[in-house]
XYZ file of C-alpha atoms in Angstrom:
650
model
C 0.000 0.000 0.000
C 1.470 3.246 -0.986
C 2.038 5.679 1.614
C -1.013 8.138 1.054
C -3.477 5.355 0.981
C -2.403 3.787 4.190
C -2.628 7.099 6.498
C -5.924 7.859 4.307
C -6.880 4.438 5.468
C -5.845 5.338 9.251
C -7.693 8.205 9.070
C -10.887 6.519 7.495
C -10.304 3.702 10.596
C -10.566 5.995 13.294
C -13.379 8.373 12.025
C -16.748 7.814 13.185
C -18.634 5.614 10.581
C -22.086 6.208 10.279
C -24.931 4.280 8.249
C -24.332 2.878 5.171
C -20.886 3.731 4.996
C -20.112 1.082 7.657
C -17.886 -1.648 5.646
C -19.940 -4.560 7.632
C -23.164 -5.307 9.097
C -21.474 -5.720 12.673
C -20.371 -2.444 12.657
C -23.341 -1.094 11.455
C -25.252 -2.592 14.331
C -22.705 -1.505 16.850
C -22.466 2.327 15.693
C -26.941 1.955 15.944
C -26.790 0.837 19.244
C -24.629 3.503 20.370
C -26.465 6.680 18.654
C -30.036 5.405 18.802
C -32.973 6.365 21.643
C -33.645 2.708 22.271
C -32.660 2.432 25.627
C -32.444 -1.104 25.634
C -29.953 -1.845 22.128
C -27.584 1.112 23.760
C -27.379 -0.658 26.990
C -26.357 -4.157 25.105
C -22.688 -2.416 23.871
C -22.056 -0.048 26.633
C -22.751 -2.441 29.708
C -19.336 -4.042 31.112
C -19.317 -8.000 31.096
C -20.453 -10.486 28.640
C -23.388 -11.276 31.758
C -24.788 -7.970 31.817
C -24.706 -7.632 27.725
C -26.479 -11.019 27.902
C -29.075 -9.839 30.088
C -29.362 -6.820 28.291
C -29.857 -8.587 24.687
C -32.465 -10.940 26.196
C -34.674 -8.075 27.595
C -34.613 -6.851 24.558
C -35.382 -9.324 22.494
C -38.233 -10.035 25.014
C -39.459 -6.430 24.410
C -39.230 -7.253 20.522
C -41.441 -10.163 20.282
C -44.042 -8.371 22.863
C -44.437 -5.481 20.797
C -44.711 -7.711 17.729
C -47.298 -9.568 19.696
C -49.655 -7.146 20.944
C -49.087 -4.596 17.553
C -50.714 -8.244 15.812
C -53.201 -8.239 18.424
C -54.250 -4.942 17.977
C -54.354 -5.427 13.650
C -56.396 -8.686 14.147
C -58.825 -6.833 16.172
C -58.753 -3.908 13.798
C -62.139 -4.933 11.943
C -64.261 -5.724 14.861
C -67.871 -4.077 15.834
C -69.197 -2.804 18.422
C -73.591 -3.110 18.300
C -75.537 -0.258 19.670
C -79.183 -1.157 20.632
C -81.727 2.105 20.052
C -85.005 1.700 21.154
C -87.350 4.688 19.754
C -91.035 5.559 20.043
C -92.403 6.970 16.612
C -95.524 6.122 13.695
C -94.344 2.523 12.572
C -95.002 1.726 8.639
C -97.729 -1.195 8.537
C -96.276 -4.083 6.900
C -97.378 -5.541 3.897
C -99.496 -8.712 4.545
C -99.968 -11.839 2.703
C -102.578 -13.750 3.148
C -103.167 -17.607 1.617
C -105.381 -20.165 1.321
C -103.289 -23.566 2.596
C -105.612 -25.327 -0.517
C -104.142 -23.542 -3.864
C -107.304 -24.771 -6.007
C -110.799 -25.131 -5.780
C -111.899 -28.831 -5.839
C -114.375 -28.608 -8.565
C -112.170 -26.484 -10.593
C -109.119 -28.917 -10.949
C -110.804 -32.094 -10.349
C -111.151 -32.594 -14.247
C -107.727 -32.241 -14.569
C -106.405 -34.667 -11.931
C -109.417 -37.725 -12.491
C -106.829 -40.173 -13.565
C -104.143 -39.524 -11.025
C -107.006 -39.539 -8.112
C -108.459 -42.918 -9.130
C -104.790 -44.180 -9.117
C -103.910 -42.837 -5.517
C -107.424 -44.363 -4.309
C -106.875 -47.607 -6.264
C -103.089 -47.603 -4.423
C -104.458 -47.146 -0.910
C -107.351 -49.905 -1.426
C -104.717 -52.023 -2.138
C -101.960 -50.961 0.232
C -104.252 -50.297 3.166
C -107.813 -52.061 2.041
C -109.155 -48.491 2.231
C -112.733 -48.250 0.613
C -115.694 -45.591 1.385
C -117.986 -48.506 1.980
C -115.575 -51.301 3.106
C -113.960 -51.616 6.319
C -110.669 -50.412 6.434
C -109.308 -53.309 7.824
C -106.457 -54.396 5.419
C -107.183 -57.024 3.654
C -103.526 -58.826 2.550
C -105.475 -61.858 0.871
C -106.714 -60.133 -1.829
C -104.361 -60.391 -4.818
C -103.205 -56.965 -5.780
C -103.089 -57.810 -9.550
C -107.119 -57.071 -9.723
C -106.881 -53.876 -8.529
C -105.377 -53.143 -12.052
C -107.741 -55.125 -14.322
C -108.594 -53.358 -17.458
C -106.594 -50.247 -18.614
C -103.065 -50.012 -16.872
C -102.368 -46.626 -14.885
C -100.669 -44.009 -16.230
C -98.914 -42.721 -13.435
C -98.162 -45.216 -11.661
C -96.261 -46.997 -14.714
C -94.577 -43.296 -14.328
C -93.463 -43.795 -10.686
C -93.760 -46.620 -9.320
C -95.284 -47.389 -5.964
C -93.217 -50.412 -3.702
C -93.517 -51.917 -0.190
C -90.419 -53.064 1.415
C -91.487 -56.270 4.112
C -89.244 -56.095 7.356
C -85.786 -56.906 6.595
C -85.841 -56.679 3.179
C -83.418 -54.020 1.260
C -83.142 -55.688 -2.302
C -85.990 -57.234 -3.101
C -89.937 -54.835 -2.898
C -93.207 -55.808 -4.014
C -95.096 -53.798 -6.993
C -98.604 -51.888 -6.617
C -99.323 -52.568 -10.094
C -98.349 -56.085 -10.545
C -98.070 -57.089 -6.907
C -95.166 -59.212 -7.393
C -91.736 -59.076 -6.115
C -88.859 -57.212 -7.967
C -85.477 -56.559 -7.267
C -84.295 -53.308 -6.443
C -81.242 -51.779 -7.514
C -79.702 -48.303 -6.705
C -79.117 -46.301 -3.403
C -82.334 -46.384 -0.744
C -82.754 -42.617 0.478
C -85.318 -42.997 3.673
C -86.907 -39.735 4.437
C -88.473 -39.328 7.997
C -92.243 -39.333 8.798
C -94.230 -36.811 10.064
C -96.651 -39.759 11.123
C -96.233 -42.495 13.654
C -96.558 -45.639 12.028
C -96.637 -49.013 13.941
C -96.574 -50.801 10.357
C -93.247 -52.504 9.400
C -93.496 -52.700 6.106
C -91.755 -49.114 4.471
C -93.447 -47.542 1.481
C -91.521 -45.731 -0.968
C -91.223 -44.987 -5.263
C -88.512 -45.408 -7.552
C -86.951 -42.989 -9.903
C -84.583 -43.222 -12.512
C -82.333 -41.037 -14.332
C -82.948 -40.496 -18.372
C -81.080 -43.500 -19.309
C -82.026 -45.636 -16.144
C -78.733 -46.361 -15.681
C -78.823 -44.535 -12.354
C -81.513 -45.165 -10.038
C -82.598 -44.270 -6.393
C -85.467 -45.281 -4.183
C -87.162 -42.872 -1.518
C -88.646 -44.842 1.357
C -91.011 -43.783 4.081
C -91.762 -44.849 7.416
C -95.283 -44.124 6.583
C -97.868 -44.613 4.194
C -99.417 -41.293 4.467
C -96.356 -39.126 3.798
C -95.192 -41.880 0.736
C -99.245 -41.121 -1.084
C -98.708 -37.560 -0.554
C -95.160 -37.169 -2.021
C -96.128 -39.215 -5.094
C -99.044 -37.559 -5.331
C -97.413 -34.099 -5.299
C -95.047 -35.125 -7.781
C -97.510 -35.553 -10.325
C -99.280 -32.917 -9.182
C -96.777 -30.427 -9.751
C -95.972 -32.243 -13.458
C -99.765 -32.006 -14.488
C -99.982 -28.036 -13.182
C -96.687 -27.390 -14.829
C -98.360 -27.488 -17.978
C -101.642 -24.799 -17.200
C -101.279 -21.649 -18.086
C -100.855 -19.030 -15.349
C -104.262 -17.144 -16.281
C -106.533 -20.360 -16.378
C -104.786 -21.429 -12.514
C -105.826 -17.632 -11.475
C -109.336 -18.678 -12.632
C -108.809 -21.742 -10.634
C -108.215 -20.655 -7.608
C -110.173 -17.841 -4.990
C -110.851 -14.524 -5.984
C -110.487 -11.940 -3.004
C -114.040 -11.095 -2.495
C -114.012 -15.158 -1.959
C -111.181 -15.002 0.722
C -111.989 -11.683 2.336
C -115.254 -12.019 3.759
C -114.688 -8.797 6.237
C -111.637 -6.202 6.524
C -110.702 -3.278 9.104
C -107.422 -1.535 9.506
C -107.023 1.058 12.288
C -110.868 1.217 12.721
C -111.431 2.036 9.151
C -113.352 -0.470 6.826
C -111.062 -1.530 4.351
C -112.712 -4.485 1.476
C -110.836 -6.835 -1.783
C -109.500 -3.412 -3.785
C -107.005 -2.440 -0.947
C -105.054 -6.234 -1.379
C -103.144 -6.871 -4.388
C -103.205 -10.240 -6.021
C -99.971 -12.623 -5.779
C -100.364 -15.881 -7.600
C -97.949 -18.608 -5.859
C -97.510 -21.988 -7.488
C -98.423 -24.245 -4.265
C -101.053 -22.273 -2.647
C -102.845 -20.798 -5.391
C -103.822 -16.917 -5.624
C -102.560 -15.019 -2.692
C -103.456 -11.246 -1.616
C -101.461 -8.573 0.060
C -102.435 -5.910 1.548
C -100.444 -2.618 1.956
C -98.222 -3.736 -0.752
C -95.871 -1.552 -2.555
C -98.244 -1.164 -6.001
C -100.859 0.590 -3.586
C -100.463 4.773 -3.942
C -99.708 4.807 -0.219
C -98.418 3.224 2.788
C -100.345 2.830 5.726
C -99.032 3.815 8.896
C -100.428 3.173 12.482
C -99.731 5.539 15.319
C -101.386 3.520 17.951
C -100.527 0.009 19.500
C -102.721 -2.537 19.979
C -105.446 -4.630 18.326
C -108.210 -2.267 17.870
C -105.603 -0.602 15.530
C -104.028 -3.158 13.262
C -105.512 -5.118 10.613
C -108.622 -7.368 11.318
C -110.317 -9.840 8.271
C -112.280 -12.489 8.837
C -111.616 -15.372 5.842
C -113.518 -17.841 4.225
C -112.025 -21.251 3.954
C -114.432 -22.964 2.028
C -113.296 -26.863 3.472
C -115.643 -28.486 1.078
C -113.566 -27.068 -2.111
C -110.750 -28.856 -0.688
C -107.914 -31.246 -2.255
C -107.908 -34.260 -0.114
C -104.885 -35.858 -1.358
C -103.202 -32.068 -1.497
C -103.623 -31.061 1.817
C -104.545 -32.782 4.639
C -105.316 -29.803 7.195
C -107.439 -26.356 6.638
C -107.286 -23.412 7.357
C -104.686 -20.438 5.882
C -101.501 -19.097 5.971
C -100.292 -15.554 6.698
C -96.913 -13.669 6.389
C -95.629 -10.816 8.005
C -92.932 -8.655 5.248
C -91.574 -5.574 3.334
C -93.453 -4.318 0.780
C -90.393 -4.483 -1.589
C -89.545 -8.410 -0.211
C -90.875 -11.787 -2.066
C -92.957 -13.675 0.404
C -92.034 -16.872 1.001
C -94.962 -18.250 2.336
C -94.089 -21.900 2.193
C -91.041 -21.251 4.277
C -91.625 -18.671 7.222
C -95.619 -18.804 6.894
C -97.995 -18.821 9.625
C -100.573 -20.890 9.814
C -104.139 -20.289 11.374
C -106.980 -22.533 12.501
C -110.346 -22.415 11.593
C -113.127 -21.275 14.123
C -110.730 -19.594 15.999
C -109.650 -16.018 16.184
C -105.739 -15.684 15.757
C -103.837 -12.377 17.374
C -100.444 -12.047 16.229
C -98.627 -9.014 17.855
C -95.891 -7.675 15.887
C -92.648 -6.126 17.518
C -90.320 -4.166 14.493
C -86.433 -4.469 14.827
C -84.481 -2.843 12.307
C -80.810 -4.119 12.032
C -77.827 -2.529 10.247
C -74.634 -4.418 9.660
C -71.427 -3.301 8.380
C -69.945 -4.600 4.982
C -66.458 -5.428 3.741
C -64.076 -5.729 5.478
C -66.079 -5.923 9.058
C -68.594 -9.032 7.849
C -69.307 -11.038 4.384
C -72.617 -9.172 4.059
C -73.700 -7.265 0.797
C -75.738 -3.895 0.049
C -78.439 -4.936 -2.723
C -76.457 -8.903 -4.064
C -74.613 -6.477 -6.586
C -71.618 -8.581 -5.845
C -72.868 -12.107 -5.603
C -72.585 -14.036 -8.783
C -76.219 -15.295 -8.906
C -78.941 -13.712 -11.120
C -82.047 -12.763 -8.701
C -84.919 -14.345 -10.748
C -87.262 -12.947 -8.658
C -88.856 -9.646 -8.834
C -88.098 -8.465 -5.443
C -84.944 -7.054 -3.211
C -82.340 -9.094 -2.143
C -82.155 -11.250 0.527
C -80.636 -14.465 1.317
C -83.621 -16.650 1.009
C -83.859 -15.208 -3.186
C -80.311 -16.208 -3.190
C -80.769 -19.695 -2.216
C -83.890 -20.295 -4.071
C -82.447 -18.657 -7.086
C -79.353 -20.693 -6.997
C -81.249 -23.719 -6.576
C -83.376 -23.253 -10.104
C -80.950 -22.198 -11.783
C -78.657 -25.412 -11.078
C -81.865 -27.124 -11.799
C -82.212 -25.672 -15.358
C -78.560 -26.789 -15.827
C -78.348 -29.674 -14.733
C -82.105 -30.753 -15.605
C -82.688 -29.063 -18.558
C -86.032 -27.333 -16.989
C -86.746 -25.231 -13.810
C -88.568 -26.802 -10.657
C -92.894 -25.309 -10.457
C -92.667 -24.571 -6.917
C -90.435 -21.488 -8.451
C -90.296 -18.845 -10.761
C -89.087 -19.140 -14.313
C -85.517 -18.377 -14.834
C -85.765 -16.333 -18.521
C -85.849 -18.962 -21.036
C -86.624 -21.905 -19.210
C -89.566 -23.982 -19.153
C -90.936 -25.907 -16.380
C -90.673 -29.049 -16.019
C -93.036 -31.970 -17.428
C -93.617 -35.700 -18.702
C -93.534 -34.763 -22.172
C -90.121 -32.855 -22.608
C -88.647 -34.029 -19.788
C -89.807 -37.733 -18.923
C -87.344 -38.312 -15.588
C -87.086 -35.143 -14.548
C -88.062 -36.429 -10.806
C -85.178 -38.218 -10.219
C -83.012 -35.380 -11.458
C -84.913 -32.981 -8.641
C -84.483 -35.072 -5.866
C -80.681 -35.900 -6.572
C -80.380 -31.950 -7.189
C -82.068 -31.498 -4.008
C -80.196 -34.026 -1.723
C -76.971 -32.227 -3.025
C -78.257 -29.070 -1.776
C -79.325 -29.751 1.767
C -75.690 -31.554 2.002
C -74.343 -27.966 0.552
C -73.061 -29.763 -2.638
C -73.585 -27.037 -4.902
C -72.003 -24.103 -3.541
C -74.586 -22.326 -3.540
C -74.470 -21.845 0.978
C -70.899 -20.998 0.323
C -71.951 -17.674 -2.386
C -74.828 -16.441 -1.139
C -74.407 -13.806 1.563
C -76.599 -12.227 4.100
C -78.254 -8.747 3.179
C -76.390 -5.618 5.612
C -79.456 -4.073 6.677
C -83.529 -5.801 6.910
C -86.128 -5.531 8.681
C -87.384 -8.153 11.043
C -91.458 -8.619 12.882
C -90.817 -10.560 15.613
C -93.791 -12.287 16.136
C -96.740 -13.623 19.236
C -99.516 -15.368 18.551
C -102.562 -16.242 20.303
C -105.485 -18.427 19.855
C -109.117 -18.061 21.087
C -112.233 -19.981 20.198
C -114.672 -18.245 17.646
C -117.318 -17.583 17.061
C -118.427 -18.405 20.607
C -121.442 -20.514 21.707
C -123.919 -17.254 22.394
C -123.140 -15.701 19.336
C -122.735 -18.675 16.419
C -126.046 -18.021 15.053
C -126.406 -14.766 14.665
C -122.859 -14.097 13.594
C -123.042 -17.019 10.879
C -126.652 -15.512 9.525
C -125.197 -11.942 9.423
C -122.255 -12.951 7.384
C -124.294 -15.280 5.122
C -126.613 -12.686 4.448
C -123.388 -10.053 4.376
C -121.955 -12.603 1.625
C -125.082 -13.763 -0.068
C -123.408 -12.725 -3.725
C -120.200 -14.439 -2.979
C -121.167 -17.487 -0.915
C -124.344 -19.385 -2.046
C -124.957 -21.272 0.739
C -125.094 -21.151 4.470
C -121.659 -20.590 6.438
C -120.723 -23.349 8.919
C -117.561 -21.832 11.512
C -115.020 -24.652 9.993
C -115.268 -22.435 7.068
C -114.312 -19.568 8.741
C -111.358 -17.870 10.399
C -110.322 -14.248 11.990
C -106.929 -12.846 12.067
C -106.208 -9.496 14.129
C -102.566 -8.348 13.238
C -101.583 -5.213 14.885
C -98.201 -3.681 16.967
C -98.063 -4.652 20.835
C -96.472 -1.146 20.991
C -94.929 1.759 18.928
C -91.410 0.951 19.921
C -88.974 0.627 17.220
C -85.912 -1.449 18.119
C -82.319 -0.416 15.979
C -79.386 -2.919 15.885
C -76.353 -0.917 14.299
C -72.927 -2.134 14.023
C -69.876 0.476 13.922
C -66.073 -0.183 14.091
C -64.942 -1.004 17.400
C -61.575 0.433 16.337
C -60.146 4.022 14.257
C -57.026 4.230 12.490
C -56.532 7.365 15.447
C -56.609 4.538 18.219
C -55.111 1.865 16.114
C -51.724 4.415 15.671
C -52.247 5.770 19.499
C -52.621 2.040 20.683
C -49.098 1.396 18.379
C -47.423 4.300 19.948
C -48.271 3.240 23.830
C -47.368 -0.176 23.195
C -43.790 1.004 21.452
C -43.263 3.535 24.668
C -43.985 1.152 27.007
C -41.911 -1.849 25.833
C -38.924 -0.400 23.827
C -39.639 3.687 25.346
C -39.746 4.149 21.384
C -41.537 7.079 19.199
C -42.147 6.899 15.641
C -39.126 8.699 14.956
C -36.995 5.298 16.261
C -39.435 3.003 13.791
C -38.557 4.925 10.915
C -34.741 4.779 12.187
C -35.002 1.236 12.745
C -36.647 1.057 9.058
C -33.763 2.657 7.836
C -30.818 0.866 9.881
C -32.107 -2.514 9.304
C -33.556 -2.440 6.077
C -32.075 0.153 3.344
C -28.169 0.288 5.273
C -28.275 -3.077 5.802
C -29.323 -4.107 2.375
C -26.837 -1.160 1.137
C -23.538 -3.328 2.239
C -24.939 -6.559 1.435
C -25.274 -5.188 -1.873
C -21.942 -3.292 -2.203
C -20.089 -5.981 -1.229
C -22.039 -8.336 -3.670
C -21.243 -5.804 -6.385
C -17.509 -5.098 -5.159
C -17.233 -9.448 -5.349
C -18.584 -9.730 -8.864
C -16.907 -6.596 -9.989
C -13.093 -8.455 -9.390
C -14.665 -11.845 -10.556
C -15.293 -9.715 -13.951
C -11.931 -8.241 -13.277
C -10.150 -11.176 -13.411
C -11.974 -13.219 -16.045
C -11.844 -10.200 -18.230
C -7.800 -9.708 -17.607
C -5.270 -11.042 -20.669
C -2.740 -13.880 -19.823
C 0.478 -12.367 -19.585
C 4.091 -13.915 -18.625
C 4.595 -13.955 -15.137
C 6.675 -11.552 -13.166
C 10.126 -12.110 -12.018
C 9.692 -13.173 -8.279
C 10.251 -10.341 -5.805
C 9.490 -9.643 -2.277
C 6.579 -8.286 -1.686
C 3.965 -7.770 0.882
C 4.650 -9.112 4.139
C 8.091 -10.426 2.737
C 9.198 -7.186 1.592
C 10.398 -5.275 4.615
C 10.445 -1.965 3.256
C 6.218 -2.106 3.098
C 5.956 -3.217 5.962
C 2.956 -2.082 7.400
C 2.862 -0.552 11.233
C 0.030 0.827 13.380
C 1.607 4.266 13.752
C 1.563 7.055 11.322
C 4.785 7.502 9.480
C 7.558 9.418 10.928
C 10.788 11.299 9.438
C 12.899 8.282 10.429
C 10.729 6.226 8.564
C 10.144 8.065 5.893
C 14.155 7.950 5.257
C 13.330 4.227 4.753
C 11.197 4.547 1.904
C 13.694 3.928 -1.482
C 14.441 6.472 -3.794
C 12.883 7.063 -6.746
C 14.529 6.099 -9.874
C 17.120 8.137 -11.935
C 16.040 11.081 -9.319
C 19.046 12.736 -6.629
C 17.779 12.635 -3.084
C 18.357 16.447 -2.274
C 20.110 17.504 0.373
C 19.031 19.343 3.496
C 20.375 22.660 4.139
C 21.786 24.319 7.025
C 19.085 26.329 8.766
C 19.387 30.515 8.385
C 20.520 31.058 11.885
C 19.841 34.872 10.906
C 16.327 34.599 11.328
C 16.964 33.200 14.709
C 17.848 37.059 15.716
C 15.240 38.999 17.721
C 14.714 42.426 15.808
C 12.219 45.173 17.264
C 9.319 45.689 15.376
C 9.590 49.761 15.404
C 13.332 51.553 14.563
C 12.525 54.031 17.229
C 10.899 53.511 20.816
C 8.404 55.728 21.944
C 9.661 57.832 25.088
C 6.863 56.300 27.219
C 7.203 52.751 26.276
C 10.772 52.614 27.394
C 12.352 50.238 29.446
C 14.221 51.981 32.495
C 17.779 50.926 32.395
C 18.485 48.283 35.619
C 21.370 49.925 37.828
């Protein structure tokens, strides 16, 4: 090393290095923990004894991870809620109110139309259960069931057929039609009973997909539920194929249905409900729904101030193999929301009076990124085939018919029509049954995906619900109530009213007190930094000054040297593959074997300087004598001043 670089490297050795002009990452970290406001990293090089700098590293550390920890905690618990609860007395909006019949269709009107599937189910229970109107119903197992099916062979039941398993048997069931034993093949899918039945035999019907290669058999504990299923199977494929404005004509008109109506003490008849035809129950009416010019309002509790209609049932015009109980169903919603009556419908009795007292909660949740709920189903990939606001129900339902139409090639009749599809039938679609109830199995076991993409609506409104029962009409006033409403509906209702046909609803608010569930965010990005900056000061007694220092120390200076020194390695490597081969140099001392560069601690004197050789072809000049002239003290002024002079000594 030449003389100028080694005392420019001396000088370079014992100046201060800061940052990223440290050579290594050691000394880096040594010149941070001596400058920095971390007590803790200071105390690690200045304390005496490899114990105490132990100690000291430890803590730290310690301090470290708990800041890490509780800065996590505090992220993770960023996006939580906090619910409020407001309870409020104001006017409440009425709800809108549907109102069904439980039977969709009048008897007489449909009857035509289901002859042949009737005279099956009765032929099946005769034989199944030796059911006859003039028989006993005593089974009678002798009989061979062959004759039940003498002359033309059923439709239907060719379509679907009917089996009886005996106890302990799983492959082998015997036929309605033929009555003989068959083998049966595919998986057995038992569905539970809503009736207790001592019998143990198990009734169920086969279906089979389009090229029979896959079938299944549904069993059931009981008869009664294993007729009605069939039955509603090929009800739903005959009604399938009505038009929607001859099933309107079908079923009961509102001046039928609404024998008397009050709300909030105010007569109120049929042109104040709107008509909403649903595929199981028939022709439904609202009242107070959204198509009406107003909204009615209540602003009084109680049932003298609700809504009060008295409905006729009509039991005779009843489907027996439909429906096996009377009476109507009711359901409490928006005016902008779908009803599903068939899922969250109430039911009421006939001769009795039913009070349902409504309480209103309103709830408000917060979206993305709090919870997985959505504003209006903007964002969820399924097309709302319904003509109503989103909620989760339309989700499901919607996903469900339109896997259906996939996967089926037509859309189920309990739901509306996807746009383009067709509902499903015996002509276009012969065993579209068994496709329904696989699709249907694979939805209840959340097969589909459709649980998974369907999300709950941020903000609805919810009636909680109480209802009450009472006998009516009573005993003392039957007869003159029943004569007054026969005579009231004398146009309507040609004959004389019984009170099985008959039933009163009263729906009305127990009290004017609105309940509000609203979510807001437990946490602020103010608290989240304040909750940063006391957990910093209390483990580390660190700002955000010493985060941004550590941001810099640790990640760019750091990276700096690793990165010189990766660049100062591959810059020789190039150095050296790039450099010609020449012959090598005669050998000569040098380096630690030459001792007139040899290298000392201290920086160079005269003496050694006189070590160094001499140049080349140069004279090594001389040093002259020094001027001993200039040694001599000479007065600055030729002439001292009279008062600056020195007395003479004596």
């Amino acid at each position: 090393m030449a003389p100028g670089e080694k005392i420019k490297a001396k000088i370079k050795k014992n100046l201060p290095v800061t940052g990223p002009q440290a050579p290594t990452i050691k000394e880096l970290m040594r010149w941070y923990c001596l400058t920095t406001n971390t007590h803790g990293c200071r105390r690690i090089v200045v304390s005496r004894g490899r114990l105490r700098r132990l100690l000291w590293a430890l803590f730290t550390l310690t301090a470290v991870a708990l800041v890490f920890w509780q800065c996590a905690l505090l992220v993770l618990s960023f996006y939580t809620v906090s619910v409020s609860i407001k309870i409020h007395f104001q006017k409440l909006d009425f709800p809108a109110v549907t109102i069904c019949n439980i039977n969709p269709y009048k008897y007489s009107a449909v009857r035509p139309l289901l002859a042949d599937l009737e005279q099956e189910t009765r032929e099946a229970l005769k034989t199944l259960y030796g059911f006859s109107e003039i028989e006993s119903r005593k089974r009678r197992e002798a009989k061979p069931w062959s004759r039940a099916w003498e002359g033309a062979q059923p439709r239907f039941l060719n379509l679907i057929p009917l089996l009886v398993f005996k106890e302990g048997e799983t492959n082998t069931a015997t036929d309605f039609l033929t009555g003989r034993k068959r083998k049966v093949s595919g998986n057995i899918i038992h569905k539970a009973s809503d009736v207790v039945h001592e019998s143990k035999e198990v009734v169920g019907f086969r279906l089979c997909s389009n090229d029979t290669s896959h079938c299944a058999v549904y069993t059931f504990s009981s008869g009664v539920n294993a007729i009605q299923e069939w039955y509603k199977l090929h009800y739903m494929n005959i009604m399938a194929q009505v038009p929607l404005e001859k099933r309107v004509d079908m079923s009961y008109s509102a001046q039928e249905l609404l024998v008397t109506c009050f709300f909030d003490g105010v007569s109120c008849n049929a042109r104040n409900f709107t008509l909403f035809h649903h595929p199981m129950y028939g022709n439904c009416y609202t009242f107070n729904n959204k198509q009406n010019e107003t909204i009615h309002s209540t602003s009084l509790g109680g049932s003298e101030y609700g809504l009060q209609v008295i409905l006729y049932i009509n039991e005779e015009e009843y489907n027996p193999f439909l429906v096996s109980s009377t009476g109507a169903k009711v359901i409490v919603h928006r005016q902008d929301e779908y009803p599903f009556i068939e899922d969250v419908g109430t039911e009421i009795e006939t001769a009795t009076v039913t009070s349902i007292g409504m309480h209103l909660t309103e709830s408000f949740k917060l979206s993305e990124p709090y919870s997985q709920c959505t504003e209006d189903g903007s964002d969820v990939p399924i097309k709302n085939i319904y003509n109503a606001v989103y909620s989760l129900q339309i989700c499901l339902h919607s996903c469900f018919q339109t896997k259906m139409v996939e996967k089926c090639g037509c859309a189920q009749y309990s739901q509306p029509l996807p746009p383009g599809a067709s509902y499903c039938n015996y002509q276009q679609h012969p065993n579209w049954m068994y496709c329904y109830y696989e699709l249907h199995q694979a939805f209840v076991q959340e097969q589909l995906g459709c649980q998974s993409v369907c999300r709950e609506a941020c903000s609805f409104k919810e009636w909680t619900l109480t209802t009450s029962l009472a006998q009516w009409p009573s005993l003392v006033s039957e007869k003159w109530l029943l004569r007054v409403l026969t005579w009231d509906q004398g146009q309507q209702i040609k004959k004389k009213l019984n009170k099985t046909d008959l039933a009163k609803l009263l729906i009305f608010y127990k009290d004017l007190n609105q309940r509000s569930i609203m979510e807001s965010p437990a946490n602020t990005v103010e608290v989240l930094l304040s909750n940063f900056g006391g957990q910093l000061g209390l483990w580390m007694s660190c700002s955000i000054v010493c985060v941004i220092e550590i941001i810099e120390v640790f990640f760019i200076d750091s990276l700096s040297i690793l990165a010189r020194h990766q660049w100062q390695k591959t810059k020789k490597w190039w150095s050296r593959r790039q450099a010609p081969p020449g012959p090598e140099a005669p050998g000569s001392p040098r380096g630690r074997d030459n001792p007139v560069l040899e290298l000392d601690d201290d920086l160079p004197t005269f003496t050694s300087a006189l070590r160094l050789p001499p140049a080349p072809g140069a004279q090594v000049p001389g040093t002259p004598p020094p001027r001993y002239n200039t040694l001599r003290l000479e007065r600055a002024f030729s002439n001292q001043l009279t008062d600056t002079q020195v007395p003479a000594e004596s």
